[in-house]
Short mmCIF file of C-alpha atoms and ligand atoms in Angstrom, two decimals:
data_model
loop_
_atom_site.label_atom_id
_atom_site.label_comp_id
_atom_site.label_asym_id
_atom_site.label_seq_id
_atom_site.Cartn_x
_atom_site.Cartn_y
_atom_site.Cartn_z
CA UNK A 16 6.58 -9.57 -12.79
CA UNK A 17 3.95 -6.30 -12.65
CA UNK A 18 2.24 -6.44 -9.70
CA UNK A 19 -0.65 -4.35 -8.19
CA UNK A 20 -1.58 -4.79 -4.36
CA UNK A 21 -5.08 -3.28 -3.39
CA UNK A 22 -6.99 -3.57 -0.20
CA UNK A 23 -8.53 -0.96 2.37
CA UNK A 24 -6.40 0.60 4.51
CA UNK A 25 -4.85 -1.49 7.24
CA UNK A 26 -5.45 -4.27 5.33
CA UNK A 27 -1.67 -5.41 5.47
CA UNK A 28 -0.62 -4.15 2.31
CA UNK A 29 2.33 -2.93 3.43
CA UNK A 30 3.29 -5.67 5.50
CA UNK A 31 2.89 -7.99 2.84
CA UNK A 32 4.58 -5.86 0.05
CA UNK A 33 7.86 -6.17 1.90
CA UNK A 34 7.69 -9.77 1.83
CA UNK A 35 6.40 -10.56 -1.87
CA UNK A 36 8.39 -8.22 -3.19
CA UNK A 37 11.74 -9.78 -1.48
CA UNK A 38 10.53 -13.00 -2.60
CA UNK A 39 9.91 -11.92 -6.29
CA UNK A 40 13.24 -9.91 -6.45
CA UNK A 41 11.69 -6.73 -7.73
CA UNK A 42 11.37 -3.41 -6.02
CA UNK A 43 8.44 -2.56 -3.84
CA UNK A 44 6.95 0.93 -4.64
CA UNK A 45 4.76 2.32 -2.15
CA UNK A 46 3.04 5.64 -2.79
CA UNK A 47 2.07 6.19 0.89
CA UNK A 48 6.08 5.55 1.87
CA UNK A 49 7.04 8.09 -0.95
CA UNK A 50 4.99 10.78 0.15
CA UNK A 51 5.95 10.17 3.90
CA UNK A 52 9.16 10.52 2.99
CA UNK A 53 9.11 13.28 1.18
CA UNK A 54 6.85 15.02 3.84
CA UNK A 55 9.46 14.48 6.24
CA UNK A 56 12.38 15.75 3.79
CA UNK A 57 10.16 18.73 3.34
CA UNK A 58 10.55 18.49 -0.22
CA UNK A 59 8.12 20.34 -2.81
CA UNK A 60 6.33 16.97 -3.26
CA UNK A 61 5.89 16.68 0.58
CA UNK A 62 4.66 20.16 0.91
CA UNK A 63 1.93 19.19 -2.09
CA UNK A 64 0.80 15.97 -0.43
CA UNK A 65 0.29 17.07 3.36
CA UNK A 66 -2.23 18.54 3.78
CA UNK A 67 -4.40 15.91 1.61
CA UNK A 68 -2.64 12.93 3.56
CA UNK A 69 -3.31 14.38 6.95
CA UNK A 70 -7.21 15.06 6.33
CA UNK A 71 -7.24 11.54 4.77
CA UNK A 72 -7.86 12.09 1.39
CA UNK A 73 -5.88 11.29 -1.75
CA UNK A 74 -3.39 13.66 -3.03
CA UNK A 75 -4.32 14.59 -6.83
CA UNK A 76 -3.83 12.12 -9.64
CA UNK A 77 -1.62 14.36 -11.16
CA UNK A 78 0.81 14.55 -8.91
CA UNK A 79 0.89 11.23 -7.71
CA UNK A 80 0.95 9.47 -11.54
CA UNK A 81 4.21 11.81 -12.36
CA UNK A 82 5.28 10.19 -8.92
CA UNK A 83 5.10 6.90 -10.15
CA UNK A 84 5.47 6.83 -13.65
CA UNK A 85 9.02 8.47 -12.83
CA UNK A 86 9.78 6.09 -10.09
CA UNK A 87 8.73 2.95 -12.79
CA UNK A 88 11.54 4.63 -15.28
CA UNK A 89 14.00 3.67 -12.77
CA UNK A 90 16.41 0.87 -13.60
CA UNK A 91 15.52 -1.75 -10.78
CA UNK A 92 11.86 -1.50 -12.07
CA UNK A 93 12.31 -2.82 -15.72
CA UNK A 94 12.23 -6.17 -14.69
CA UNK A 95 8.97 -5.73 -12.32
CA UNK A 96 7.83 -4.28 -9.95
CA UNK A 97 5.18 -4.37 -6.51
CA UNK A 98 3.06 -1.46 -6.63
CA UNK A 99 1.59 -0.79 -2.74
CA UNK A 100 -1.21 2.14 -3.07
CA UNK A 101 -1.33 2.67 -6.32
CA UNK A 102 -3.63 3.23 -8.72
CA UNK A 103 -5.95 4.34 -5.93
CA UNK A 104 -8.66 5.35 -8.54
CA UNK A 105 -10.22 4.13 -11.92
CA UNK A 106 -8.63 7.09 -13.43
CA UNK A 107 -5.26 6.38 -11.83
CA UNK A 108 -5.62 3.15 -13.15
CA UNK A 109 -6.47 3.87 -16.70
CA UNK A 110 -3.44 5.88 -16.83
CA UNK A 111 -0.95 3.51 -15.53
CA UNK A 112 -2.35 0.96 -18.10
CA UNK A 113 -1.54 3.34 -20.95
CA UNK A 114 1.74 4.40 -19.28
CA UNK A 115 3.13 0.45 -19.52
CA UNK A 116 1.21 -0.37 -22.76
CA UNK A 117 3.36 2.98 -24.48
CA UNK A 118 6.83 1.02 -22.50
CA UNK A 119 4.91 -2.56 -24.34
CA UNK A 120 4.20 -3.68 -20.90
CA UNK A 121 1.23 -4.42 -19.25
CA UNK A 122 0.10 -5.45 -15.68
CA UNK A 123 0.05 -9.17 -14.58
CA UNK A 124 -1.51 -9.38 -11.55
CA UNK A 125 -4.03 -7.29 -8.95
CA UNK A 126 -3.91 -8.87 -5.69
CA UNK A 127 -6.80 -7.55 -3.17
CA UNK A 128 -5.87 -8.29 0.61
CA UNK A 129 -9.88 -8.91 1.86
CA UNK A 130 -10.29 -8.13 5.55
CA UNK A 131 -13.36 -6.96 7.37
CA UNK A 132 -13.84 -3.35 8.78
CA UNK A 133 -13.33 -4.07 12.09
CA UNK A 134 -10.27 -5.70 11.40
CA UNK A 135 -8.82 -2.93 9.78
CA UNK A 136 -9.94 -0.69 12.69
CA UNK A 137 -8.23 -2.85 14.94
CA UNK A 138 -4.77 -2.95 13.19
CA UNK A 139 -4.69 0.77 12.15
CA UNK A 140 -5.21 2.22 15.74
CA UNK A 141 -2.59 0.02 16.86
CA UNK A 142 0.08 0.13 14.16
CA UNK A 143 3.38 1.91 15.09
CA UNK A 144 5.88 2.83 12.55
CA UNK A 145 9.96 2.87 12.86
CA UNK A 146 10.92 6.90 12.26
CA UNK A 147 14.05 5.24 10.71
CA UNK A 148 13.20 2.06 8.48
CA UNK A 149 9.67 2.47 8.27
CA UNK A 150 8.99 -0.98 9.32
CA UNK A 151 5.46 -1.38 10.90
CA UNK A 152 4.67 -2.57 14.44
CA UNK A 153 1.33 -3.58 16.01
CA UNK A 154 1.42 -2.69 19.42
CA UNK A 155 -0.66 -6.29 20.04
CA UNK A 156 -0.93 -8.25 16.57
CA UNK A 157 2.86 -7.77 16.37
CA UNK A 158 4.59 -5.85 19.12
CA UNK A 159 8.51 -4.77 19.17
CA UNK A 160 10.35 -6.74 22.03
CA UNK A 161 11.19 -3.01 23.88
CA UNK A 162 8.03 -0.44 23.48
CA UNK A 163 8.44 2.42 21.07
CA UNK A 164 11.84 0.98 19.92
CA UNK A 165 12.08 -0.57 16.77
CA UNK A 166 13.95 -4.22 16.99
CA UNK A 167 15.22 -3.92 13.50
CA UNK A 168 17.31 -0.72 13.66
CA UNK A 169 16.56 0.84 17.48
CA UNK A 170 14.91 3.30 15.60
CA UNK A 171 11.67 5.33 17.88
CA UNK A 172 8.42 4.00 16.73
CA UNK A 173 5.47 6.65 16.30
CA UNK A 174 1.89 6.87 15.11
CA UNK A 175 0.94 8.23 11.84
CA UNK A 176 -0.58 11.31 12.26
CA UNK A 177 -3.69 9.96 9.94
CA UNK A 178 -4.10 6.60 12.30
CA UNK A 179 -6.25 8.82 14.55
CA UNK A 180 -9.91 7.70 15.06
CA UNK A 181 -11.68 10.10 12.57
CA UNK A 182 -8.94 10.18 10.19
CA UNK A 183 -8.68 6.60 9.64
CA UNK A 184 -13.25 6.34 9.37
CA UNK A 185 -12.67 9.34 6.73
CA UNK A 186 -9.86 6.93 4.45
CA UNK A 187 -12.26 3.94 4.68
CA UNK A 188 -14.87 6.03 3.47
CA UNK A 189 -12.51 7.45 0.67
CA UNK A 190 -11.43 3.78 0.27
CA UNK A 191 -15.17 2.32 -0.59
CA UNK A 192 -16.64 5.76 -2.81
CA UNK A 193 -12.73 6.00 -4.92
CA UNK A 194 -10.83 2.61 -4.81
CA UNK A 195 -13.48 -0.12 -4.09
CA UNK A 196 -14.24 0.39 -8.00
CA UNK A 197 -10.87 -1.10 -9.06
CA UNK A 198 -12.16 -4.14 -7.77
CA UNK A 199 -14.47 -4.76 -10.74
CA UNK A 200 -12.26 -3.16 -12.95
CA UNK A 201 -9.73 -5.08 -12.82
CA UNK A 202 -12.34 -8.47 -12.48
CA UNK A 203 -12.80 -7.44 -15.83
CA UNK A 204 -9.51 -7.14 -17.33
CA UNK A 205 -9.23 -10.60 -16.13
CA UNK A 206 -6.17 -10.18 -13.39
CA UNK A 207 -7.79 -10.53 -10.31
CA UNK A 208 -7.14 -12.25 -7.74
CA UNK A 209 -8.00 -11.76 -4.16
CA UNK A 210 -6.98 -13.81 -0.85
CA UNK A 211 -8.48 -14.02 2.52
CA UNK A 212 -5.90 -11.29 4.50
CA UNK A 213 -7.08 -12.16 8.13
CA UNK A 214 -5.17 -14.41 10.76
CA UNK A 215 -1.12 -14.13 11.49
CA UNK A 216 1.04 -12.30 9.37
CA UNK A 217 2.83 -15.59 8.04
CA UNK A 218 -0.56 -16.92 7.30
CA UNK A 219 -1.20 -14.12 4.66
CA UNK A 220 2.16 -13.90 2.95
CA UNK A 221 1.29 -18.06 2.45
CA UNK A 222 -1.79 -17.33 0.62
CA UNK A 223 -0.55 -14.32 -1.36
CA UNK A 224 2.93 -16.23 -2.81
CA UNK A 225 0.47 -19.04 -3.00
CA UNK A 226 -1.62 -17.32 -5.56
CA UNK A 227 1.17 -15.57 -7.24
CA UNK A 228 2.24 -19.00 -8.02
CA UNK A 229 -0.93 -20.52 -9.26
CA UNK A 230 -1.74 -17.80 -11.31
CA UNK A 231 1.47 -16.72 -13.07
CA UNK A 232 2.38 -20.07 -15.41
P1 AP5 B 330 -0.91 4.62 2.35
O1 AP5 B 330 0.33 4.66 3.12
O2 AP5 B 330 -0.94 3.83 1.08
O3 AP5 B 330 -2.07 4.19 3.35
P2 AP5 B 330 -3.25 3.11 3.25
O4 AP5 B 330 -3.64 2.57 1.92
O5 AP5 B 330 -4.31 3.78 4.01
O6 AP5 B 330 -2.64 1.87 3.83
P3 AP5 B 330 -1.93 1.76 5.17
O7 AP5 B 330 -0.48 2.09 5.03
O8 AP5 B 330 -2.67 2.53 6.24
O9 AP5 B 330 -2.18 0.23 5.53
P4 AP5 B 330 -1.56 -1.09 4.94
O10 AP5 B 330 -2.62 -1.81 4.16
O11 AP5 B 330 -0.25 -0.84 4.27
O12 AP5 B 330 -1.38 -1.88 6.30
P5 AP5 B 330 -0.03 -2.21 7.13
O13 AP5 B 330 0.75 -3.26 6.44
O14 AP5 B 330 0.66 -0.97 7.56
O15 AP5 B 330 -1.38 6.10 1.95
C1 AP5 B 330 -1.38 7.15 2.89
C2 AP5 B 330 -1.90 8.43 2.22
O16 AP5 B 330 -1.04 8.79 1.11
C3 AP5 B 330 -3.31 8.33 1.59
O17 AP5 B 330 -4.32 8.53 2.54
C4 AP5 B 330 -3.23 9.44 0.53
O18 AP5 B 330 -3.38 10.71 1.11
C5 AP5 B 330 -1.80 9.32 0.02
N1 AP5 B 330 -1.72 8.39 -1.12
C6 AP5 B 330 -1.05 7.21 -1.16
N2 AP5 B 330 -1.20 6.62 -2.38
C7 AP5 B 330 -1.97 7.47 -3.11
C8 AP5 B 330 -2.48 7.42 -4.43
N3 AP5 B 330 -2.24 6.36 -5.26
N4 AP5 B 330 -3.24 8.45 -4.88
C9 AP5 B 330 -3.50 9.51 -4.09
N5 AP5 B 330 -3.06 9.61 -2.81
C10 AP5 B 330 -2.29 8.60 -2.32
O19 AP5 B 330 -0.73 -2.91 8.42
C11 AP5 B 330 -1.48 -2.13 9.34
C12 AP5 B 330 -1.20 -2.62 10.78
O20 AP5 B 330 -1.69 -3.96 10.92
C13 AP5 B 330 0.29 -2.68 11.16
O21 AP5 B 330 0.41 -2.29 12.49
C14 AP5 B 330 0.66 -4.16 11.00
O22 AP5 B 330 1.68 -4.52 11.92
C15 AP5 B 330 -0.65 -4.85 11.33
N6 AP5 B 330 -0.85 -6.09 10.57
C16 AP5 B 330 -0.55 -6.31 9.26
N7 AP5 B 330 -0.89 -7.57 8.90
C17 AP5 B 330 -1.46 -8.13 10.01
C18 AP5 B 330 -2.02 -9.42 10.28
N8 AP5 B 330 -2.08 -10.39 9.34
N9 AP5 B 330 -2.52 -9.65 11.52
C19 AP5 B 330 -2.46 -8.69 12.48
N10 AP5 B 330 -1.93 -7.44 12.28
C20 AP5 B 330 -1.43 -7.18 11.06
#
């Protein structure tokens, strides 16, 4: 199964991802975790995205689409795949379609995670992330059982450097002028579907596998 998963930032779509895409047996690609990584390996691709992820804004489509459309050609994609942050634009997501329509693929499913903005405030200023696994903590929502230590692999937890206050009010803003569009996009190619991504964490991965069900036949 194709999957997209779009939703403002902090709206649990990373959270989520890991859990659909375990459940769906296909790989979870996540732009934002590529990047990170790759900022942190101090790779050429890191050095390119830095200094657009730290001010909050997205790194250019050409960079990220030869990203993905590489990462898609892997083997463990060709039977599916969860796509976390990506397309992030209309153009982004014009070229993905044309990417899998030249592979005869196309997308099945866009699921939006809808939460309000003071929701999203709330779980991006307190979200901690594992240095080693990446998993993410909320230091209330969802807290690890020993502060700053992650319970999965006793790796340190940290704060991304764009969770600070005017960071994250710059990527909502670059959420609602740049991605909010996809929304009716993708209305109109018909693959829709968004579910109500407030309340406990268990609570939302219900709904989403939920509508995955109901919608694919
Ligand atoms: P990216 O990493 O994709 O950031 P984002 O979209 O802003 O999303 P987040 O990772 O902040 O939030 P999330 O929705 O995954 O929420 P999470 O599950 O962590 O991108 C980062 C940057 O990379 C971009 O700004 C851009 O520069 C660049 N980039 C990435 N993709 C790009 C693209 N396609 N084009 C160009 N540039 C791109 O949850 C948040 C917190 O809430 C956590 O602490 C979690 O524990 C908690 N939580 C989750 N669910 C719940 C719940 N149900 N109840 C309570 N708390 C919850």
């Amino acid at each position: 199964m194709r999957v997209v998963l779009v939703g403002p930032p902090g709206a649990g779509k990373g959270t989520q991802a890991q859990f659909i895409a375990s459940h769906l047996a296909i790989p979870k690609v996540s732009t934002g975790d590529i990047f990170r990584y790759n900022v942190s390996a101090g790779t050429e691709l890191g050095q390119q995205a830095k200094a657009f992820m730290d001010r909050g804004d997205l790194v250019p489509d050409e960079v990220t689409v030869a990203m993905v459309k590489s990462r898609l050609a892997e083997d463990d994609a060709q039977s599916g795949f969860l796509l976390d942050g990506f397309p992030r634009n209309v153009p982004q997501a014009e070229t993905l379609k044309k990417i899998l329509a030249d592979w005869g693929l196309k997308l099945e499913l866009v699921l939006e995670l809808v939460v309000d903005h003071d929701e999203v405030i709330r779980r991006l200023s307190g979200r901690r992330t594992c240095r080693k696994c990446g998993r993410n903590w909320h230091i209330a929502f969802d807290p690890p059982s020993v502060a700053d230590k992650c319970d999965e692999c006793g790796g340190e937890l940290f704060q991304r450097d764009d969770d600070r206050e005017e960071t994250i009010r710059h990527r909502l803003e670059v959420y609602q002028e740049q991605t909010q569009p996809l929304i009716s996009y993708y209305a109109g190619e018909g693959i829709l579907l968004g579910i109500d991504a407030t309340g406990p964490v268990d609570d939302v991965t219900e709904r989403a596998l939920l509508a995955l069900r109901r919608f694919v036949r």
